[in-house]
Coordinates of C-alpha atoms in Angstrom, one line a residue:
Chain A
M1 CA 61.7 195.8 69.8
T2 CA 64.4 193.0 69.3
L3 CA 65.5 190.6 72.0
V4 CA 69.0 189.5 71.9
R5 CA 70.0 186.0 73.6
A6 CA 73.1 184.5 74.2
N7 CA 73.8 181.1 72.1
E8 CA 75.6 178.0 73.7
L9 CA 79.1 178.7 75.1
R10 CA 81.2 178.0 78.0
R11 CA 83.1 180.5 79.7
F12 CA 85.9 179.8 82.0
N13 CA 88.8 181.7 83.6
A14 CA 92.5 181.6 83.0
G15 CA 93.9 183.5 86.0
E16 CA 92.7 187.1 85.3
R17 CA 91.8 186.4 81.8
E18 CA 88.3 185.2 80.9
F19 CA 87.7 182.9 77.5
A20 CA 84.6 181.5 76.2
F21 CA 84.5 178.1 74.0
L22 CA 81.6 178.7 71.3
V23 CA 79.4 175.7 70.2
P24 CA 79.1 174.3 67.8
S25 CA 81.9 176.0 65.9
S26 CA 84.7 175.2 68.8
I27 CA 86.2 178.6 68.5
V28 CA 88.0 179.6 71.6
V29 CA 87.9 183.5 72.0
E30 CA 89.4 185.7 74.6
L31 CA 86.7 188.3 76.3
D32 CA 87.4 191.6 77.3
G33 CA 85.3 193.7 80.0
E34 CA 82.5 195.2 77.7
V35 CA 81.8 191.3 76.2
R36 CA 81.8 190.0 79.8
S37 CA 79.3 192.5 80.8
I38 CA 77.1 191.8 77.8
L39 CA 77.2 187.9 78.3
D40 CA 76.6 188.7 82.1
R41 CA 73.5 190.5 81.4
L42 CA 72.4 187.7 79.0
S43 CA 73.0 184.9 81.3
D44 CA 69.3 184.9 83.0
G45 CA 67.5 184.8 79.5
P46 CA 67.1 187.3 76.2
K47 CA 67.3 191.5 76.8
H48 CA 66.3 194.0 74.6
V49 CA 69.0 195.2 72.3
G50 CA 68.5 198.7 73.6
E51 CA 69.5 197.6 77.0
L52 CA 72.8 195.9 75.9
A53 CA 73.9 198.6 73.2
S54 CA 74.3 201.4 75.8
S55 CA 77.5 202.9 74.1
K56 CA 79.2 202.8 71.0
E57 CA 81.7 200.1 72.8
A58 CA 78.8 198.0 73.6
I59 CA 77.2 198.2 70.2
E60 CA 80.6 197.1 68.7
A61 CA 80.9 194.2 71.3
L62 CA 77.8 193.2 70.6
R63 CA 78.1 193.2 66.8
E64 CA 81.6 191.1 67.4
L65 CA 79.7 188.5 69.3
A66 CA 76.8 188.3 66.8
S67 CA 79.6 187.7 64.1
L68 CA 80.7 184.7 65.4
G69 CA 77.2 183.5 66.3
A70 CA 77.8 183.7 70.2
V71 CA 74.7 186.1 70.4
S72 CA 71.7 186.0 68.2
R73 CA 68.1 187.9 67.7
D74 CA 65.8 185.6 70.2
G75 CA 63.4 183.8 67.8
A76 CA 66.2 183.5 65.3
P77 CA 66.1 179.5 64.1
D78 CA 68.8 177.4 65.1
V79 CA 71.1 176.1 62.6
P80 CA 68.9 173.7 60.6
L81 CA 69.9 170.2 60.2
A82 CA 71.9 169.0 57.3
E83 CA 69.0 168.1 54.7
L84 CA 71.1 165.7 52.6
A85 CA 69.8 165.7 48.9
S86 CA 71.5 162.3 48.5
P87 CA 73.7 160.2 50.8
P88 CA 77.1 161.7 51.4
V89 CA 79.9 160.4 49.3
P90 CA 82.4 158.8 51.5
P91 CA 85.5 160.5 51.6
P92 CA 88.9 159.1 50.4
L93 CA 90.6 156.6 52.9
S94 CA 93.6 157.6 54.7
T95 CA 93.9 154.8 57.1
I96 CA 93.6 151.0 57.0
V97 CA 94.2 149.0 60.2
L98 CA 95.1 145.2 59.6
N99 CA 94.3 142.9 62.1
V100 CA 96.8 140.6 61.2
T101 CA 96.1 138.0 63.6
N102 CA 92.8 137.5 66.0
S103 CA 95.2 135.0 67.9
C104 CA 96.8 136.2 71.2
N105 CA 99.3 134.8 73.6
L106 CA 97.7 136.5 76.5
S107 CA 94.5 136.0 78.0
C108 CA 93.6 139.4 79.5
R109 CA 90.6 139.1 81.6
Y110 CA 88.9 142.0 80.3
C111 CA 89.6 141.6 76.4
Y112 CA 87.0 142.3 73.9
E113 CA 88.1 139.9 71.5
Y114 CA 87.8 137.2 73.8
G115 CA 85.6 137.7 76.5
E116 CA 81.8 137.9 76.7
D117 CA 82.1 141.2 74.5
R118 CA 83.3 139.4 71.5
L119 CA 81.4 140.9 68.3
E120 CA 83.2 138.4 65.7
S121 CA 82.0 135.3 64.7
P122 CA 83.9 132.7 66.0
A123 CA 84.8 130.5 63.0
A124 CA 86.6 133.3 61.2
P125 CA 90.2 132.7 60.0
Q126 CA 92.6 133.8 62.8
I127 CA 95.8 134.6 60.8
M128 CA 95.9 136.9 57.8
D129 CA 98.0 135.7 55.1
E130 CA 100.4 137.7 52.9
E131 CA 98.1 138.0 49.8
T132 CA 95.4 139.2 52.0
A133 CA 97.7 142.0 53.5
R134 CA 98.7 142.8 50.0
R135 CA 95.1 143.1 48.6
A136 CA 94.5 145.6 52.0
V137 CA 97.3 147.7 51.0
D138 CA 96.0 147.8 47.3
T139 CA 92.4 148.7 48.5
L140 CA 94.1 151.5 50.7
I141 CA 95.9 153.0 47.8
A142 CA 92.8 152.5 45.2
E143 CA 90.5 154.1 47.8
S144 CA 92.9 156.9 48.8
G145 CA 91.9 159.6 46.1
H146 CA 93.9 162.6 46.4
N147 CA 95.3 161.6 49.8
R148 CA 99.2 161.5 49.7
R149 CA 100.2 160.7 53.1
L150 CA 98.4 157.1 53.9
Q151 CA 98.9 155.3 57.3
V152 CA 99.0 151.4 57.7
T153 CA 98.3 150.2 61.1
F154 CA 99.2 146.7 62.3
F155 CA 96.8 145.3 65.3
G156 CA 95.5 142.1 66.6
G157 CA 95.4 139.6 68.5
E158 CA 98.8 140.0 69.4
T159 CA 100.5 141.5 66.0
L160 CA 103.7 139.9 66.2
L161 CA 102.4 136.3 66.4
N162 CA 102.1 137.3 62.6
F163 CA 105.3 139.1 62.2
K164 CA 106.4 137.0 59.1
V165 CA 103.3 138.6 57.0
I166 CA 104.0 142.2 58.7
R167 CA 107.6 142.4 57.1
P168 CA 106.8 141.6 53.7
T169 CA 103.8 144.0 53.8
V170 CA 105.6 146.9 54.7
E171 CA 108.0 146.2 51.9
Y172 CA 105.0 145.8 49.4
A173 CA 103.3 148.9 50.9
R174 CA 106.4 150.7 50.2
R175 CA 107.0 149.7 46.7
R176 CA 103.3 150.4 45.9
A177 CA 103.1 153.6 47.3
A178 CA 106.1 154.8 45.6
E179 CA 104.7 153.6 42.4
E180 CA 101.7 155.9 43.0
G181 CA 103.7 159.1 44.2
K182 CA 102.1 158.5 47.7
F183 CA 103.9 157.9 51.3
I184 CA 102.8 155.2 53.4
D185 CA 103.5 155.7 57.5
F186 CA 103.2 152.3 59.4
S187 CA 102.2 152.1 63.1
L188 CA 101.9 148.7 65.2
T189 CA 100.4 148.1 68.7
T190 CA 102.0 145.1 70.7
N191 CA 101.9 143.5 74.1
A192 CA 105.7 143.3 73.9
T193 CA 106.0 139.8 74.9
L194 CA 107.4 138.4 71.7
L195 CA 109.7 141.5 71.1
T196 CA 113.2 140.3 70.6
R197 CA 116.3 142.4 70.0
E198 CA 115.8 141.9 66.0
I199 CA 112.4 142.8 65.6
S200 CA 113.2 145.9 67.8
Q201 CA 115.9 146.6 65.6
W202 CA 113.6 146.2 62.6
L203 CA 110.9 148.3 63.9
A204 CA 113.6 150.9 64.5
D205 CA 115.0 150.5 61.2
N206 CA 111.9 151.0 59.5
R207 CA 110.4 153.8 61.6
I208 CA 107.6 151.8 62.4
G209 CA 105.4 153.7 65.1
V210 CA 105.2 151.7 68.2
T211 CA 102.5 151.6 70.9
V212 CA 102.7 149.0 73.8
S213 CA 99.6 147.7 75.5
I214 CA 101.0 147.6 79.0
D215 CA 98.7 148.2 82.4
G216 CA 101.3 149.4 84.9
P217 CA 103.7 148.0 87.4
R218 CA 103.9 144.5 88.3
D219 CA 101.0 144.2 90.4
V220 CA 98.7 146.3 88.3
Q221 CA 99.7 144.2 85.0
D222 CA 99.6 141.1 86.3
S223 CA 96.0 141.2 87.9
M224 CA 94.5 141.3 84.5
R225 CA 97.2 141.0 81.6
V226 CA 97.8 137.2 82.0
F227 CA 98.7 134.4 80.2
G228 CA 96.5 131.3 79.3
R229 CA 97.1 129.7 82.9
G230 CA 96.6 133.1 84.7
L231 CA 100.3 133.8 85.0
G232 CA 100.9 137.5 84.9
S233 CA 103.0 139.0 82.0
Y234 CA 105.0 141.6 83.8
D235 CA 108.3 139.8 84.0
V236 CA 107.9 138.7 80.4
V237 CA 107.5 142.3 78.8
A238 CA 109.3 144.5 81.0
P239 CA 112.8 143.7 79.7
R240 CA 111.6 143.7 76.4
I241 CA 110.2 146.9 76.5
K242 CA 113.4 148.3 78.1
E243 CA 115.5 146.8 75.2
L244 CA 113.0 148.4 72.6
L245 CA 113.0 151.8 74.2
S246 CA 117.1 151.5 74.3
I247 CA 117.3 150.7 70.7
Y248 CA 114.6 152.7 69.1
K249 CA 115.2 156.3 69.8
T250 CA 114.0 158.1 66.7
R251 CA 110.6 158.1 67.1
P252 CA 108.3 158.6 70.3
I253 CA 107.0 155.2 71.8
G254 CA 103.8 155.3 73.6
A255 CA 102.0 153.1 76.3
R256 CA 98.3 152.3 76.1
V257 CA 96.9 151.4 79.6
T258 CA 93.7 149.7 79.9
L259 CA 92.0 151.2 83.4
T260 CA 89.5 148.8 85.1
A261 CA 87.6 149.2 88.4
K262 CA 90.3 147.1 90.0
T263 CA 93.3 149.0 89.0
I264 CA 92.4 152.7 88.8
D265 CA 95.9 154.1 90.1
V266 CA 96.7 156.6 87.3
P267 CA 99.5 158.5 89.2
R268 CA 101.3 155.4 90.0
I269 CA 101.0 153.7 86.5
F270 CA 102.0 156.9 84.7
H271 CA 105.0 157.2 87.1
H272 CA 106.0 153.7 86.4
L273 CA 105.7 153.8 82.5
I274 CA 107.3 157.5 82.2
D275 CA 109.7 157.8 84.9
E276 CA 110.8 154.2 85.5
M277 CA 110.3 152.5 82.0
G278 CA 111.0 155.4 79.6
F279 CA 107.8 155.7 77.5
Y280 CA 107.3 159.2 76.0
E281 CA 103.5 159.2 76.3
V282 CA 101.0 157.2 78.1
G283 CA 97.5 156.9 77.0
F284 CA 94.6 155.7 79.4
A285 CA 91.5 154.0 78.2
P286 CA 88.7 152.8 80.5
V287 CA 87.9 149.3 79.7
T288 CA 85.4 148.6 77.0
S289 CA 82.7 146.1 78.9
S290 CA 78.9 145.7 79.4
S291 CA 77.7 146.9 82.5
G292 CA 78.0 145.1 85.7
L293 CA 81.0 143.2 85.2
D294 CA 83.3 143.6 88.2
Y295 CA 85.9 145.1 86.3
A296 CA 83.9 147.4 84.4
I297 CA 84.3 151.3 85.3
D298 CA 81.1 153.2 86.2
G299 CA 79.6 155.8 88.6
E300 CA 81.9 156.3 91.4
G301 CA 84.8 155.1 89.1
F302 CA 84.6 157.6 86.8
D303 CA 84.5 160.3 89.7
I304 CA 87.8 158.8 90.8
L305 CA 89.4 158.4 87.4
L306 CA 88.5 162.3 86.9
A307 CA 90.1 163.4 90.0
Q308 CA 93.4 161.7 89.1
F309 CA 93.5 163.0 85.4
A310 CA 92.6 166.3 87.0
D311 CA 96.0 166.0 89.0
L312 CA 98.2 164.9 86.2
A313 CA 96.8 167.7 83.8
E314 CA 97.8 170.2 86.8
R315 CA 101.2 168.8 86.4
Y316 CA 100.9 168.6 82.5
V317 CA 100.1 172.4 82.4
D318 CA 103.0 173.3 84.8
A319 CA 105.3 171.4 82.8
A320 CA 104.1 173.1 79.5
I321 CA 104.1 176.5 80.7
D322 CA 107.9 175.6 82.0
G323 CA 108.6 174.7 77.9
R324 CA 108.6 170.8 79.1
Y325 CA 106.4 168.1 77.6
L326 CA 104.6 165.5 80.0
G327 CA 103.5 162.6 78.2
F328 CA 99.8 162.5 79.2
S329 CA 98.5 161.5 75.8
N330 CA 94.7 161.8 76.5
L331 CA 95.2 165.6 77.4
S332 CA 97.4 166.0 74.2
D333 CA 94.6 164.4 72.0
V334 CA 92.1 167.0 73.4
L335 CA 94.5 170.1 73.3
G336 CA 95.1 169.3 69.9
E337 CA 91.5 169.4 69.3
I338 CA 90.8 172.5 71.0
H339 CA 93.6 174.1 69.5
K340 CA 92.5 173.2 65.9
G341 CA 89.1 174.0 66.7
V342 CA 87.7 170.6 65.6
S343 CA 84.2 170.4 65.2
K344 CA 83.0 166.8 64.5
A345 CA 80.0 165.4 62.8
Y346 CA 81.1 161.9 63.7
P347 CA 83.0 160.6 66.9
C348 CA 86.1 159.5 65.1
G349 CA 87.6 158.5 61.8
A350 CA 86.0 155.2 61.4
G351 CA 84.1 154.8 58.3
L352 CA 85.4 158.2 57.2
G353 CA 88.9 157.9 56.4
L354 CA 89.7 154.6 58.3
L355 CA 88.4 151.2 57.9
G356 CA 89.5 148.0 59.5
V357 CA 90.2 144.8 57.9
A358 CA 89.8 141.7 59.4
P359 CA 92.6 138.4 59.1
G360 CA 90.0 136.8 56.4
G361 CA 89.9 140.2 54.4
E362 CA 86.5 141.4 55.4
I363 CA 86.3 145.3 55.6
G364 CA 84.8 146.7 59.0
L365 CA 84.0 149.9 60.3
C366 CA 87.5 149.8 62.3
H367 CA 89.8 147.2 63.8
R368 CA 87.3 146.7 66.4
F369 CA 84.2 145.5 63.9
A370 CA 86.4 143.9 61.1
G371 CA 85.2 140.4 60.7
S372 CA 81.8 140.6 62.7
G373 CA 79.4 139.8 60.0
D374 CA 76.9 142.6 60.2
H375 CA 79.2 145.3 60.4
D376 CA 81.3 144.5 57.3
F377 CA 81.9 146.9 54.5
G378 CA 82.9 144.6 51.8
D379 CA 86.2 142.4 51.3
V380 CA 89.6 143.4 50.2
H381 CA 89.5 141.0 47.3
T382 CA 86.3 142.5 46.0
G383 CA 86.4 146.1 47.1
V384 CA 85.0 148.6 49.8
D385 CA 81.2 148.5 49.8
S386 CA 80.7 152.3 49.0
A387 CA 76.8 152.1 49.7
K388 CA 77.4 150.8 53.4
R389 CA 79.9 153.4 53.9
S390 CA 77.3 156.1 52.9
E391 CA 74.6 154.5 55.1
H392 CA 76.7 154.5 57.9
L393 CA 77.7 158.2 57.1
V394 CA 73.9 159.0 57.3
K395 CA 73.1 157.3 60.3
G396 CA 76.1 158.1 62.4
H397 CA 75.9 161.7 61.6
L398 CA 75.8 164.0 64.9
D399 CA 72.4 165.3 63.5
H400 CA 70.7 162.4 64.1
R401 CA 71.8 161.8 67.4
T402 CA 68.8 163.2 69.5
D403 CA 70.5 162.8 72.9
C404 CA 73.5 165.1 71.9
R405 CA 71.5 167.9 70.6
T406 CA 71.7 170.0 73.8
C407 CA 75.2 168.8 75.0
W408 CA 77.9 171.7 75.0
V409 CA 80.5 169.2 73.9
R410 CA 78.8 167.4 71.3
S411 CA 81.3 168.9 68.5
L412 CA 84.0 167.4 70.4
C413 CA 82.4 164.1 71.4
S414 CA 80.0 163.5 68.8
G415 CA 78.7 160.7 70.8
G416 CA 81.7 158.5 71.5
C417 CA 83.3 155.3 70.6
Y418 CA 80.9 153.0 68.0
H419 CA 82.2 149.7 69.7
E420 CA 81.7 150.8 73.0
A421 CA 78.1 151.9 72.0
Q422 CA 77.7 148.4 70.3
V423 CA 78.9 146.5 73.4
R424 CA 77.0 148.7 76.0
Y425 CA 73.6 149.2 73.9
G426 CA 73.7 146.7 71.1
D427 CA 73.7 149.8 68.7
R428 CA 76.8 151.6 67.5
F429 CA 74.9 154.7 67.0
R430 CA 73.5 155.1 70.3
P431 CA 75.6 157.8 71.9
N432 CA 77.4 156.4 75.2
L433 CA 75.3 157.8 77.6
H434 CA 77.1 156.0 80.5
Y435 CA 79.9 158.6 80.2
C436 CA 78.5 161.6 79.2
D437 CA 79.0 163.6 82.3
W438 CA 82.4 162.4 82.8
I439 CA 83.3 163.6 79.1
R440 CA 81.8 167.0 79.9
A441 CA 83.7 167.4 83.2
W442 CA 86.6 166.3 81.4
T443 CA 86.4 168.6 78.3
S444 CA 85.9 171.4 81.0
L445 CA 89.0 170.6 82.8
A446 CA 90.8 170.6 79.1
L447 CA 89.8 173.6 78.3
E448 CA 91.0 175.1 81.5
A449 CA 94.2 173.7 80.9
Y450 CA 94.2 174.9 77.2
T451 CA 94.1 178.4 78.2
R452 CA 96.2 178.4 81.1
I453 CA 99.0 177.2 78.6
L454 CA 97.8 179.9 76.2
V455 CA 98.4 182.6 78.7
G456 CA 101.3 181.2 80.0
N457 CA 103.5 179.8 77.4
P458 CA 101.3 180.0 73.9
A459 CA 104.6 178.8 71.9
F460 CA 103.8 175.3 73.5
L461 CA 100.7 175.1 71.6
E462 CA 102.4 175.4 68.3
R463 CA 103.2 171.8 68.7
F464 CA 99.6 170.8 68.0
D465 CA 99.6 172.1 64.5
E466 CA 101.0 169.0 63.5
R467 CA 99.6 166.6 65.8
K468 CA 96.9 164.4 64.2
V469 CA 93.5 164.4 65.4
A470 CA 91.1 161.7 65.5
Chain B
M1 CA 87.6 192.8 66.2
K2 CA 88.3 195.0 69.2
H3 CA 86.6 193.0 72.0
L4 CA 87.3 189.5 71.0
K5 CA 90.6 188.0 70.8
P6 CA 91.5 184.6 69.0
G7 CA 92.2 181.9 71.3
N8 CA 92.7 179.0 69.0
R9 CA 93.2 178.3 65.3
K10 CA 89.5 178.1 64.5
A11 CA 89.1 181.5 65.9
E12 CA 92.1 182.8 64.0
A13 CA 90.6 181.5 60.9
A14 CA 87.2 183.0 61.7
F15 CA 88.3 186.1 62.6
E16 CA 90.4 186.3 59.3
W17 CA 87.2 185.3 57.2
L18 CA 85.2 188.0 58.9
E19 CA 87.6 190.8 58.5
A20 CA 87.6 189.5 54.6
E21 CA 84.1 189.6 54.3
G22 CA 83.1 192.6 56.1
G23 CA 85.9 194.7 54.9
E24 CA 85.2 197.7 52.7
V25 CA 86.4 198.0 49.4
K26 CA 89.2 200.4 49.4
A27 CA 90.9 200.1 46.0
L28 CA 92.3 203.3 44.7
Q29 CA 90.1 205.6 46.4
E30 CA 92.5 206.3 49.4
T31 CA 95.0 209.2 49.1
P32 CA 97.8 208.0 48.6
P33 CA 96.1 205.1 46.7
H34 CA 96.1 201.7 48.4
Y35 CA 97.6 199.1 46.2
P36 CA 96.8 195.4 47.9
P37 CA 99.6 192.7 47.2
G38 CA 98.5 190.4 44.4
C39 CA 96.0 191.2 41.6
T40 CA 93.0 189.4 42.8
T41 CA 92.1 191.7 45.4
I42 CA 92.4 194.8 43.1
F43 CA 89.5 196.5 42.2
S44 CA 91.0 198.1 39.2
P45 CA 89.3 199.1 35.8
G46 CA 91.0 197.4 32.8
W47 CA 90.2 194.0 34.2
E48 CA 86.8 194.3 33.6
V49 CA 84.3 195.8 31.0
D50 CA 81.7 198.5 31.7
S51 CA 77.9 198.1 31.5
T52 CA 78.0 198.1 27.7
G53 CA 80.7 195.3 27.3
G54 CA 83.2 198.2 26.2
T55 CA 85.9 199.9 28.1
A56 CA 84.6 203.4 27.5
A57 CA 82.7 204.1 30.6
L58 CA 85.0 202.6 33.2
C59 CA 85.6 204.9 36.1
Q60 CA 89.3 205.0 35.0
P61 CA 90.7 204.5 31.7
M62 CA 91.5 200.9 31.2
E63 CA 95.3 202.1 30.4
R64 CA 95.6 202.5 34.0
D65 CA 95.9 199.0 34.9
L66 CA 99.3 198.9 32.9
Y67 CA 101.0 200.0 36.0
D68 CA 99.4 197.5 38.0
C69 CA 101.2 195.0 36.1
Y70 CA 104.4 196.5 36.9
K71 CA 106.1 196.6 40.3
T72 CA 103.1 196.4 42.6
C73 CA 102.3 193.1 40.7
F74 CA 104.7 192.3 38.3
W75 CA 103.5 190.3 35.3
P76 CA 106.3 189.7 33.0
A77 CA 104.1 188.7 30.0
Q78 CA 102.4 192.4 30.1
V79 CA 105.2 194.8 30.8
P80 CA 108.5 195.2 29.4
D81 CA 111.7 193.8 31.6
Y82 CA 112.2 197.2 33.7
L83 CA 114.9 195.6 35.6
N84 CA 117.6 195.0 33.0
N85 CA 116.9 195.8 29.5
N86 CA 114.2 198.6 29.2
P87 CA 114.4 200.8 32.6
D88 CA 113.3 203.5 30.8
W89 CA 110.2 202.2 29.1
H90 CA 107.7 204.4 30.9
S91 CA 109.7 207.4 31.1
G92 CA 107.6 209.5 28.5
C93 CA 104.4 208.6 30.6
A94 CA 104.1 210.5 33.7
S95 CA 100.4 210.2 34.2
A96 CA 99.0 207.2 32.5
T97 CA 95.6 208.7 32.1
Q98 CA 96.9 211.4 30.0
D99 CA 100.1 210.3 28.7
W100 CA 99.5 206.5 27.8
R101 CA 100.4 207.2 24.0
K102 CA 103.8 208.0 25.1
I103 CA 104.6 204.7 26.3
D104 CA 107.2 203.0 24.4
L105 CA 106.7 200.1 22.4
I106 CA 109.2 197.3 23.3
F107 CA 109.8 194.6 20.4
P108 CA 111.4 191.4 22.0

């Protein structure tokens, strides 16, 4: 007689109602009593179909579960690994990140560009010239295929050290895009030290998406984000950010916080940046570092971080049910992925639709790899190296990450940041095993948050139909 | 689906797909006949040929599909303009199967 088994899924409650997240499809479904009782009975192993299909309703429920792949005949083979007849054809580009400079006027103690975690070869050019930036835009357009909406992101170093190249590049890119019948959106990340009224006005007039790297209130900011001689940067950036936020109202401006072992205080940092400074959103990222550095977040640090994220998520859900948006972008990003049901074969867009360009024009997997010799994917003057992109897509595919095979968040995480892995393990294709537990706990929390909003105020989730996912 | 409810967009898409895949062909077997919106899902003789490559052995006369081009799925190239100029083009044809010879010819 046929044995039936439950496949990978996570069950969780939102009030009285119960939901399941199906792996690897990322489907979220609400379960009724009939389904719950079948899944309960399957929780300790496969059962005979006759035992489960005890009524007409139960047969129906079983059939529904099977149709979504939530249960199957025991012994049925797992979905086989993707056998690729030939290397995957790299998809058309949609985004290019220009490292317009590798120089920075700050000397943040944790910086991967300057510290011991630097990948780039030291002799590489530091400032991108106009010609290279134009070639990068041409490369994006030439490689964009059927994509009509493209994205150019300016990154650094400190981006505004090379403002004189950004301005004409935006004008050039707009003109080129118009000629090709495409649209380019621009964004930029800055540490805000060089913002002037004129620059803020220009950013606003041109609707350039702005992200400000800032770590929090004065004591937090000044402990790591310092000038060359160790002087804190808070008093320099705070008034400039306030001016930017007062001038630029038409697009939300976000803050990006690097958290270190010494500065984990999410609630206080969040309160300062949202309530006191007026940012729309704040995203937190644990510092990228090799293991053992005194500011690296490890073990206990991840537990603290999770507890603080959980508190903030709680506030987020309350606000969402109330129809308000709390700008905690880490949660928004995951909610967006859950809402769409993203199932990723690759951790991020790097190498897929996104590539980075170093100041000298070398094309890399993303801005963090651009210009790092071994990781180059061609050059804006000679073109993108498609063979290397294909090779990356073969090696980086989730199916080749054996460590991820049994993990239930694999379709959302897909192994984590290539650059983190490169810094930690010297191999960008290694999954970031040091934060697996954290990612699973965080995803669990996000799924609960998602369904609580789904129950409390489903209309709120419609905003994620538009939100871009990585 | 009765026991599971979609909770995200992926689930909605999967449910839609499953219903479309698993749904039974209803076409014109129901009473009153079920006219799905849009031509591509219509299983209606006249769009096809029979097993001999002709139209003689179709389960309904090929003329029947004339009415699929009219109102339910208006295809201006195939039927007269019934809104303005030729409202009575089919008035002599109560049943397409039997009376199709009585349909007016309209010359533009």
